[in-house]
Coordinates of C-alpha atoms and ligand atoms in Angstrom, one line a residue:
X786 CA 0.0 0.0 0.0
X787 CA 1.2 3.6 -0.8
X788 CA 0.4 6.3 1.6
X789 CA -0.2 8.3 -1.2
X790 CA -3.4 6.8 -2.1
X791 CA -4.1 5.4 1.7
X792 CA -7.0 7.2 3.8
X793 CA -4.8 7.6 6.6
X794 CA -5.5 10.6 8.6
X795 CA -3.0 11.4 11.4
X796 CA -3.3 14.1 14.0
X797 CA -0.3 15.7 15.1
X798 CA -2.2 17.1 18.2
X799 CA -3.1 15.1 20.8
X800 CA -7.1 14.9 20.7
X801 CA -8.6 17.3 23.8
X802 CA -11.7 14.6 24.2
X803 CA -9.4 11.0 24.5
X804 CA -8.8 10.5 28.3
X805 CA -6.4 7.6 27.8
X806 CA -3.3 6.6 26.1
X807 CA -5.2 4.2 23.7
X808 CA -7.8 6.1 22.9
X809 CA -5.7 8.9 21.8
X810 CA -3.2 7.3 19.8
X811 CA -5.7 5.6 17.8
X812 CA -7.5 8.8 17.1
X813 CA -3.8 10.2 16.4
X814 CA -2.7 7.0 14.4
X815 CA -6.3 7.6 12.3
X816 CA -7.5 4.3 13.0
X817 CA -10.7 5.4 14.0
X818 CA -13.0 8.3 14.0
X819 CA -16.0 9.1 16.5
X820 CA -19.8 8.8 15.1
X821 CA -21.3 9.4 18.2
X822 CA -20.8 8.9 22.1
X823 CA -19.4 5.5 22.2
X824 CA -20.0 4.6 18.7
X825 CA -17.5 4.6 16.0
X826 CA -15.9 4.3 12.1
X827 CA -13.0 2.2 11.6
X828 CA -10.8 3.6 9.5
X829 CA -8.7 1.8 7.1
X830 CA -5.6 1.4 9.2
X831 CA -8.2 0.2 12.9
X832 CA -10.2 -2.1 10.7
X833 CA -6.8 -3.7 9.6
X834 CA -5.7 -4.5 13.0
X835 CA -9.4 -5.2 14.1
X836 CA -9.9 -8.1 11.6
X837 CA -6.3 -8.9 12.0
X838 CA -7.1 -10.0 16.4
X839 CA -10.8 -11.4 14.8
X840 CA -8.6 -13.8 12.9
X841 CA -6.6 -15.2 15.2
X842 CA -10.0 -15.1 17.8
X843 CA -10.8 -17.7 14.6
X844 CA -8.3 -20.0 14.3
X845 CA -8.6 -20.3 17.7
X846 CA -12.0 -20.7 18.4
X847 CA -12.3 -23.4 15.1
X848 CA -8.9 -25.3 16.5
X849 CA -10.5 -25.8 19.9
X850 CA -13.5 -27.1 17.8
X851 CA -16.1 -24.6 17.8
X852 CA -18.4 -23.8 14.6
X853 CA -18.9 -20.2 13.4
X854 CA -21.9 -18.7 12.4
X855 CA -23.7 -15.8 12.0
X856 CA -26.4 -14.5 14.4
X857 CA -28.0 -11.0 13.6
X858 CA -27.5 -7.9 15.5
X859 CA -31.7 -7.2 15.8
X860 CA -33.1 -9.8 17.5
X861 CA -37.4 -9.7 18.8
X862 CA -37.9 -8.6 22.1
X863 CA -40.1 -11.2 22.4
X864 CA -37.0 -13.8 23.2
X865 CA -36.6 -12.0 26.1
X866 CA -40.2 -10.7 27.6
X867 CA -41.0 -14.1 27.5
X868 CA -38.1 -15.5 29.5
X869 CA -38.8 -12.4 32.2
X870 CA -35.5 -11.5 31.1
X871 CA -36.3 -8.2 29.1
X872 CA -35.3 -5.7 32.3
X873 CA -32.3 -7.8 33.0
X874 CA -29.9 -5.7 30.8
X875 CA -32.0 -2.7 32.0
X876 CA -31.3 0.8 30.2
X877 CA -28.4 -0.6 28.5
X878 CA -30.8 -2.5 26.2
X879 CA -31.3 -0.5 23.0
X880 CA -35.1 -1.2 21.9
X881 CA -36.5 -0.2 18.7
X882 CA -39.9 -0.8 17.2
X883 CA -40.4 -1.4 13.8
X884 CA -43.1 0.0 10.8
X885 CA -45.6 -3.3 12.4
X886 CA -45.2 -2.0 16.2
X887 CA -42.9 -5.3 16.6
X888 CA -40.7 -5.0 19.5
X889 CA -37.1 -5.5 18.1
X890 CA -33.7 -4.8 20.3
X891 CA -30.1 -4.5 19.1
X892 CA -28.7 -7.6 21.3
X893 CA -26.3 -7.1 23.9
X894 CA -25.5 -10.6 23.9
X895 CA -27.3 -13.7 22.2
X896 CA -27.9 -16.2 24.9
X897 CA -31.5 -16.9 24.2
X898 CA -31.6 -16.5 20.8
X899 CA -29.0 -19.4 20.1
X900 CA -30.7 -21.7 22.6
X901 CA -34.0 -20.9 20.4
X902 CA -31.5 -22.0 17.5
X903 CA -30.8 -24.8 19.2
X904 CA -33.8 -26.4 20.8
X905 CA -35.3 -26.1 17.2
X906 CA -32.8 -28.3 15.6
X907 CA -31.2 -30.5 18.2
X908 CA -33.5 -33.0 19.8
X909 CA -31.2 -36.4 20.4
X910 CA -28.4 -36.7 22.8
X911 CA -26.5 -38.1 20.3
X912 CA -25.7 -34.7 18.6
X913 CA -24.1 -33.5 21.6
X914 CA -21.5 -31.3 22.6
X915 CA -22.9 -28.5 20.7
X916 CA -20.1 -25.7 20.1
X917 CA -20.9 -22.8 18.3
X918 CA -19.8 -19.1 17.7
X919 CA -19.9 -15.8 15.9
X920 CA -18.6 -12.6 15.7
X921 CA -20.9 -9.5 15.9
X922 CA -21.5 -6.2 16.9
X923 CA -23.1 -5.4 19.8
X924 CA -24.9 -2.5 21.4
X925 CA -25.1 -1.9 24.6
X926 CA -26.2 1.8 25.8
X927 CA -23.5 2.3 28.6
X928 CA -24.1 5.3 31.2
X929 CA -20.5 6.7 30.5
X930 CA -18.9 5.1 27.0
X931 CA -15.5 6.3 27.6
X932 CA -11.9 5.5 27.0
X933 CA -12.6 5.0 23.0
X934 CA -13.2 1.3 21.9
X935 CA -12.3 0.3 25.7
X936 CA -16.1 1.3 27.0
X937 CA -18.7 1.7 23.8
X938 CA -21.8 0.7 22.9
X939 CA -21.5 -0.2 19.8
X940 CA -18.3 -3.3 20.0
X941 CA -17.0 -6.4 18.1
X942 CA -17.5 -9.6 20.2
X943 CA -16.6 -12.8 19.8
X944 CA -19.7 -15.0 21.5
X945 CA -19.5 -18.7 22.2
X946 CA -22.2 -21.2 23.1
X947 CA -22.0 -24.8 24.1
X948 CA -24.6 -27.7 25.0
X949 CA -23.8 -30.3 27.2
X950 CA -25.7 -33.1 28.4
X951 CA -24.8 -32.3 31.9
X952 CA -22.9 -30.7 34.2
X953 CA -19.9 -33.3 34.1
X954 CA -19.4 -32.7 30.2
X955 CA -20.3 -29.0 30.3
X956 CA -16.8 -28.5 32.4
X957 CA -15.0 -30.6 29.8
X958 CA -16.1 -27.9 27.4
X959 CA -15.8 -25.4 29.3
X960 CA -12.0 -26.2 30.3
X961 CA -11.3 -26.4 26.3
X962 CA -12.9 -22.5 26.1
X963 CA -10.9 -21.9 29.1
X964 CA -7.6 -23.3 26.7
X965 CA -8.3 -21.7 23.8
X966 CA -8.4 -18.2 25.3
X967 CA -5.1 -18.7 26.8
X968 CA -3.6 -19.0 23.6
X969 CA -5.7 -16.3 21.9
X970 CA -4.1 -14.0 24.5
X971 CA -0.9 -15.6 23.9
X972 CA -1.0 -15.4 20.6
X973 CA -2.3 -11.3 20.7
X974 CA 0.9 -10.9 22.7
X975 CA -0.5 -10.7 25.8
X976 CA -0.5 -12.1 29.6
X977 CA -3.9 -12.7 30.0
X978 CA -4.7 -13.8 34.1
X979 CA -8.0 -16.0 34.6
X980 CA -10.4 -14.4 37.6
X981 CA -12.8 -15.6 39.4
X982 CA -15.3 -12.9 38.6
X983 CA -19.4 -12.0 39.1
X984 CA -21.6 -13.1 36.7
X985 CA -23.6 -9.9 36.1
X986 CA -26.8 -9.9 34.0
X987 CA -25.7 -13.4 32.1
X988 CA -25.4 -15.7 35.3
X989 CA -24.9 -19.0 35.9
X990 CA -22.8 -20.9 38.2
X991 CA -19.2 -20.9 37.3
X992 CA -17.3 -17.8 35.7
X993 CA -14.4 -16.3 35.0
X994 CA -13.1 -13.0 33.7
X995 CA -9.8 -12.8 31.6
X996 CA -7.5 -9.4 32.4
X997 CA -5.0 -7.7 31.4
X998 CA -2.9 -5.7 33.8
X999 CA -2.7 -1.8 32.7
X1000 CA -2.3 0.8 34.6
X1001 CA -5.8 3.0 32.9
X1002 CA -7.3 -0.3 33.4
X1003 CA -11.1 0.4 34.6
X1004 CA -11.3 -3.2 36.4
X1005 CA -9.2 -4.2 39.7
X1006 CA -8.4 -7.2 40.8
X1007 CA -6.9 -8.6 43.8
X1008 CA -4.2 -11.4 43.1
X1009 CA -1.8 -13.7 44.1
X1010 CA 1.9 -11.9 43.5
X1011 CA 3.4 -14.1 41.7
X1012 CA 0.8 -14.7 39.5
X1013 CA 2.4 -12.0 37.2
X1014 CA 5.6 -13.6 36.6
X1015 CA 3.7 -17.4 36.2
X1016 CA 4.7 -18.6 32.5
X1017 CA 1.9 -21.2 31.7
X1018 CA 2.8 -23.7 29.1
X1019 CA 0.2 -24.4 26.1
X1020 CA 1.7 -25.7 23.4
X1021 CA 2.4 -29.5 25.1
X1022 CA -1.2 -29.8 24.9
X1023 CA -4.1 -30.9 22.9
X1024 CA -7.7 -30.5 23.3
X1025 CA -8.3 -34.5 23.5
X1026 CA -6.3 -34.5 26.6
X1027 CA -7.8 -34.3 29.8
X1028 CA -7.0 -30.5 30.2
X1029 CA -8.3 -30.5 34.3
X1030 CA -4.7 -30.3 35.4
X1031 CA -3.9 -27.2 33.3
X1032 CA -7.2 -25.6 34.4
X1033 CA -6.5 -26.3 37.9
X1034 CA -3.0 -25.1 37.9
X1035 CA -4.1 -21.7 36.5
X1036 CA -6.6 -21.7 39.0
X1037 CA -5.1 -22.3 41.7
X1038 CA -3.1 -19.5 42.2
X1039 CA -5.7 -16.3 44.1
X1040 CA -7.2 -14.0 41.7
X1041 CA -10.3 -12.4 42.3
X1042 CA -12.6 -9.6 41.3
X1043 CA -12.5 -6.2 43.2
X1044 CA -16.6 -7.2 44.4
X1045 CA -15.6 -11.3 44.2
X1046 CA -12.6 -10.9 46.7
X1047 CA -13.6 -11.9 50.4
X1048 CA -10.4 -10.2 53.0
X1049 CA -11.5 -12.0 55.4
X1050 CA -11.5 -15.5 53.6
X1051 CA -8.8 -15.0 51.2
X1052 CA -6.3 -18.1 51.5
X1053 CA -3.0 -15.3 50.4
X1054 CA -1.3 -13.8 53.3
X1055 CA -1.2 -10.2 52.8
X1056 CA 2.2 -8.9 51.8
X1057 CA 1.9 -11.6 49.1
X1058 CA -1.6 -10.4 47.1
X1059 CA -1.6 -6.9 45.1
X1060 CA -4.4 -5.0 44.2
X1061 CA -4.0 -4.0 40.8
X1062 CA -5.7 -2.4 37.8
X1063 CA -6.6 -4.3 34.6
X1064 CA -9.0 -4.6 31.4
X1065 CA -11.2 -7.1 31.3
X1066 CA -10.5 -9.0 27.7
X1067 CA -13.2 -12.1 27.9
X1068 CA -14.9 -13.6 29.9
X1069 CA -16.3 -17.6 29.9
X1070 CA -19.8 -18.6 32.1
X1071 CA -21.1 -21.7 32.8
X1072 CA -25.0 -21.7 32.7
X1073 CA -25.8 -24.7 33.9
X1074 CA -29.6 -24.6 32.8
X1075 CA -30.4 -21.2 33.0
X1076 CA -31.6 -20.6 29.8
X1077 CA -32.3 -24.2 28.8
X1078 CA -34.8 -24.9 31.6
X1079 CA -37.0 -21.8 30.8
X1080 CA -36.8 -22.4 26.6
X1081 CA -37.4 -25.9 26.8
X1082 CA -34.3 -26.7 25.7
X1083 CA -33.9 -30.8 25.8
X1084 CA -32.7 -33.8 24.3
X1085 CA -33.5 -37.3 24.4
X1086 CA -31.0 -39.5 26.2
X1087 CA -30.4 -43.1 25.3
X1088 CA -33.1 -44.6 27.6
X1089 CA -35.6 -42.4 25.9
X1090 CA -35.7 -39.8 29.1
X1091 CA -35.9 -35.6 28.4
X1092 CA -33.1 -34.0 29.5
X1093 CA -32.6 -30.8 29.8
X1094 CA -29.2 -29.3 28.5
X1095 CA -26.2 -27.6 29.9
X1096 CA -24.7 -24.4 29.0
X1097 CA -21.7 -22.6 28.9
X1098 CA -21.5 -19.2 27.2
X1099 CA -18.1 -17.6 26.1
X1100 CA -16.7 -13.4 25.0
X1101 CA -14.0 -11.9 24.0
X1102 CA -14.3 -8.1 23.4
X1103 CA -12.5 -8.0 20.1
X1104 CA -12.9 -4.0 19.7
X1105 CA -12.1 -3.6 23.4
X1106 CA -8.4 -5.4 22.2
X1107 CA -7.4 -3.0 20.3
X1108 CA -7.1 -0.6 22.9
X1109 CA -6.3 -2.9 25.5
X1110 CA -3.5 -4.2 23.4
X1111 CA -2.1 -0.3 22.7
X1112 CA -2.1 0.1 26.6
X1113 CA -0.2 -2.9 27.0
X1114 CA 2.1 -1.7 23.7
X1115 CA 3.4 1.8 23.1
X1116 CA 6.4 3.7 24.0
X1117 CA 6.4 7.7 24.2
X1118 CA 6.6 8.1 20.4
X1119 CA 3.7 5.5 19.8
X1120 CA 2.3 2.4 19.5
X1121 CA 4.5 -0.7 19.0
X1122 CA 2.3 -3.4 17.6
X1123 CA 3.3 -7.1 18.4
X1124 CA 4.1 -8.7 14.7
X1125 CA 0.9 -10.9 14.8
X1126 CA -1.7 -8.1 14.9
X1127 CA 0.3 -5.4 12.9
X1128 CA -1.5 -3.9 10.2
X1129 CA 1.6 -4.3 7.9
X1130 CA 4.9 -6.1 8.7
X1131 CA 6.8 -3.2 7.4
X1132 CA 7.0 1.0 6.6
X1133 CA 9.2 1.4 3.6
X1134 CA 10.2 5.0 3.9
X1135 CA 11.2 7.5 0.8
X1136 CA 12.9 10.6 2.2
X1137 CA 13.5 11.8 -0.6
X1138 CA 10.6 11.5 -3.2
X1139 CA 12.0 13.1 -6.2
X1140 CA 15.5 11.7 -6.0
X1141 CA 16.1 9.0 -9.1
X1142 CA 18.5 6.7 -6.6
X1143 CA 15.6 7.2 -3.6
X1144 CA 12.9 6.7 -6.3
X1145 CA 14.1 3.5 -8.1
X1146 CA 15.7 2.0 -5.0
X1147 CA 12.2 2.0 -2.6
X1148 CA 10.0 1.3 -5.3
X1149 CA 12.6 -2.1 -5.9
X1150 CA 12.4 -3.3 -2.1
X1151 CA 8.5 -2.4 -2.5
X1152 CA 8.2 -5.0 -5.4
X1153 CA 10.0 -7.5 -3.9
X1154 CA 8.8 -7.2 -1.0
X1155 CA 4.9 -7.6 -1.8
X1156 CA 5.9 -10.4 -4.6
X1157 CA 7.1 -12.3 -1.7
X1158 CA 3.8 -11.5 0.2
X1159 CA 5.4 -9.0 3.2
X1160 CA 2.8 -6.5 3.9
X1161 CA 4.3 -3.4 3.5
X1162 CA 3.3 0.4 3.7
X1163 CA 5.7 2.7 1.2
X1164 CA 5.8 6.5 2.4
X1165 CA 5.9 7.8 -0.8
X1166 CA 4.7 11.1 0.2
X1167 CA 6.2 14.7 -0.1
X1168 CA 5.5 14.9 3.2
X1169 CA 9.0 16.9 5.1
X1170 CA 11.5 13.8 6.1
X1171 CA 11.0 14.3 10.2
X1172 CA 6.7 14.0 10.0
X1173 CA 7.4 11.0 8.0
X1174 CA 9.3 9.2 10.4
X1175 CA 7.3 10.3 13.1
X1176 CA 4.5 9.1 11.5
X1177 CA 5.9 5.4 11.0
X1178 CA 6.9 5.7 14.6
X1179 CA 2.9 6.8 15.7
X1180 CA 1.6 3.8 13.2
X1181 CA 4.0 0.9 15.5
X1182 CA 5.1 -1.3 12.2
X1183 CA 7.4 -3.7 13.5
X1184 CA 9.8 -2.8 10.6
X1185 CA 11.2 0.3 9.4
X1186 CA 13.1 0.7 6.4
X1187 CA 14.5 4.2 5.2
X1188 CA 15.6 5.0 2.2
X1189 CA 17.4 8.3 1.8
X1190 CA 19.7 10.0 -1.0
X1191 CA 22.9 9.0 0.4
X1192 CA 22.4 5.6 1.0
X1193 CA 20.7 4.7 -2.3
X1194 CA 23.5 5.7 -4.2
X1195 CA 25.5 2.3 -3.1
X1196 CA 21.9 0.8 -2.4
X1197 CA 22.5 1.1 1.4
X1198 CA 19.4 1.6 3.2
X1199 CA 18.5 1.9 7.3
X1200 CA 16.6 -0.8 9.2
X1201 CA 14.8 -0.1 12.5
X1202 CA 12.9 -2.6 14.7
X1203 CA 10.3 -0.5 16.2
X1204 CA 10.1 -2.5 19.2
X1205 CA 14.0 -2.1 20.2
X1206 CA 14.6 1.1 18.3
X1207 CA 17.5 -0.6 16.9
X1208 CA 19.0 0.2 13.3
X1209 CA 21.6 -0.4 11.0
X1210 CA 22.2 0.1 7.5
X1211 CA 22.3 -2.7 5.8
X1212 CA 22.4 -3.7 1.5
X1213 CA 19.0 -3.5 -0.3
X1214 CA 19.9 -6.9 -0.5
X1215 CA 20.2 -8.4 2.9
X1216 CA 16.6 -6.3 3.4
X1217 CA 15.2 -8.8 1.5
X1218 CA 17.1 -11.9 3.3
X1219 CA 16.0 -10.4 6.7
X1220 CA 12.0 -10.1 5.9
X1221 CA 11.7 -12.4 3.2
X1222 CA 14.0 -15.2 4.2
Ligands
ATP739 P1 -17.8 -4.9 31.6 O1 -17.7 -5.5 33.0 O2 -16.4 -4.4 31.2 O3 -18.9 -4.0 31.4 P2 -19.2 -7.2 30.9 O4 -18.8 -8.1 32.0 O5 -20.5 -6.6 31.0 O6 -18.1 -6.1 30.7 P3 -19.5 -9.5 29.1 O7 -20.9 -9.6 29.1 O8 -18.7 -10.4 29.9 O9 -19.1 -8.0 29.5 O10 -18.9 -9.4 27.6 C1 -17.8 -10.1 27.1 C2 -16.7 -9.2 26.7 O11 -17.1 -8.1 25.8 C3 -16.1 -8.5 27.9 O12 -15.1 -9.3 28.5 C4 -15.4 -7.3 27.2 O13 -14.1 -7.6 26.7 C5 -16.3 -7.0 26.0 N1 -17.2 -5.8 26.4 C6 -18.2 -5.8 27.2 N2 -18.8 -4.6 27.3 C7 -18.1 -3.8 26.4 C8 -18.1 -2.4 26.0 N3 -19.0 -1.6 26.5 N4 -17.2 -2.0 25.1 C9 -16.3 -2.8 24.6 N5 -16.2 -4.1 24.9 C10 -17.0 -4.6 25.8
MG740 MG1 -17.8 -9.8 31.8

């Protein structure tokens, strides 16, 4: 991509209404713009790394053996007035009524409108576990959207639903949701720390939050110290194995919920908990029957018997991520974007746009580079040489290559990792060894 014909529009001011450090470097970085309170566009440069943390949200979901599909946002009202369930999600519940006087909602989360999926198609115990996901907006009209993506109403999650025969196989699948988020997070380049957490207006039994420990965090947790130095091994697993042990073992070190964590009951002697700030990134419930009881959801077992199902129902706030993941990510002159989610691999800089050398030598790597299948964005710009780099260094490409008059002469360019600030000037040639390979 050429920023000359990219819709990438930077701010070199720091946006008066952004509170936080992620909110206002992706307003800076024009990856997003605001529509209204707690509702925004993605730009070309947010949706990029928004679709980019969807896809690995994916791969892992479908490794760990769930199915994607595709609820709607609008969903009847009637779903929910008949469950009793319509005032649970109070005022944040946006209702609309359409041209017929139907009673229509933008869903805030789509419980019981998968189990009305469900109990329509599934009748026989022999079609069980039942995984299933999507990935959809949803609206939820929060008192106080704030901190950009962090807190809106309108956000990207990532839902999951499973059906269990009981309670016995519900934790099974609940402990492979429980896995897969572990290496999402991993994968996003994060440290993700499983909570024990309140339910809130979803319920169910068993639940826990997944955090991320920032300082502009809105959550707070209290947890075990040493928590935040624990490494926790994935990749020895796989999801046939009996995956209690790994469960446990995360569990079993203390962390709690500000409202879930009990002083006087806590097992950790004081000086070795910490009470610290963190985002919430997902968070896994199991139902037990909550919603199956009530919509009749059932199967028939092998002895002919009605049973009713067990649930489990899974998030991940994919628009939250990208400003959790800036938090987590940035150094004073921007955001530093772990290679995985980095909405191209590399920034191919021209200082010098109407120099032939500069000219013929970044338009070379540029081929090569996208022939090879690197993702690259080329500065080709008349922009002045210090905005330029600045701007590379707001954006957080992993790579940085500059190409100025000097160098391309003996087709010597400079190569800066973003992440260590580290550059050297290297042949055009060893460029190409170094990101192709
Ligand atoms: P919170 O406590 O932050 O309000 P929640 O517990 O109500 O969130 P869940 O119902 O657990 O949220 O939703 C699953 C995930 O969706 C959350 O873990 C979070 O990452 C994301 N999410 C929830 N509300 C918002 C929001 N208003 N803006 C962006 N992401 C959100
Ligand atoms: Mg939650």
């Amino acid at each position: 991509m050429r920023v000359s014909s990219y819709f990438l529009p930077t701010l070199k001011n720091t946006p008066r209404e952004a509170d936080i450090l992620s909110h206002r470097l992706m307003l800076r970085a024009g990856m997003m713009q605001q529509s209204s309170a707690g509702i925004y566009s993605w730009l070309p440069l947010g949706l990029k790394v928004l679709k980019r943390i969807e896809q690995i949200v994916r791969e892992e979901q479908n490794a760990a053996g769930w199915n994607e599909m595709l609820m709607p946002t609008i969903q009847p009202a009637e779903l929910w007035y008949k469950n009793n369930c319509y005032n649970d999600y109070g005022r944040e519940m946006l209702c609309i009524t359409d041209r017929h006087k139907h009673n229509m909602l933008y869903g805030p989360t789509n419980e019981w409108q998968i189990t009305d999926i469900f109990r329509n198609h599934v009748h026989s115990y022999k079609k069980l576990p039942n995984r299933l996901y999507h990935i959809q907006w949803k609206f939820r009209d929060e008192v106080r959207p704030r901190f950009g993506v962090m807190r809106s109403r309108e956000f990207l999650m990532k839902d999951a639903y499973s059906f269990d025969i009981d309670k016995e196989a519900a934790k099974i699948t609940y402990n492979r949701q429980f896995m897969a988020y572990l290496r999402t997070f991993n994968r996003l380049g994060l440290k993700a720390i499983p909570v024990n957490a309140d339910s809130g207006p979803i319920g169910g039994e068993m639940n826990h939050e997944f955090v991320i420990l920032a300082d502009n965090g809105e959550s707070e947790i209290f947890c075990q110290k040493d928590w935040i130095d624990t490494e926790v091994t994935l990749d020895k697993f796989d999801y046939n194995d009996n995956l209690q042990p790994i469960v446990d073992c995360c569990l079993k070190r203390y962390a709690a919920t500000k409202t879930k964590h009990d002083p006087i009951n806590c097992p950790i002697e004081a000086d070795n908990l910490i009470n610290i700030r963190c985002i919430e990134v997902g968070h896994v419930f199991y139902l037990g029957t909550k919603y199956s009881e009530p919509m009749g959801a059932k199967v028939t077992c092998a002895d002919g018997r009605k049973k009713v199902v067990h649930m489990g129902s899974y998030g991940i706030g994919i628009s939250r991520l990208v400003g959790a993941i800036i938090e987590a990510c940035n150094d004073k002159n921007g955001i530093v974007w772990p290679e995985e989610i980095a909405p191209f691999h590399v920034g191919l800089i021209n200082l010098s746009v109407d120099d032939t050398n500069c000219h013929a030598t970044t338009e070379d790597i540029y081929a090569k580079l996208c022939s090879a299948g690197v993702e690259v964005l080329m500065d080709d710009s008349y922009y002045r040489s210090g905005a330029k780099l600045a701007i590379m260094d707001l954006i957080g490409l992993p790579w940085q290559i500059v190409v100025s008059p000097r160098g391309a002469v003996n087709k010597i360019v400079e190569i800066k990792n973003r992440k260590t600030g580290k550059h050297e000037e290297i042949s055009v040639e060893e460029v190409l060894t170094r990101l192709v390979g």
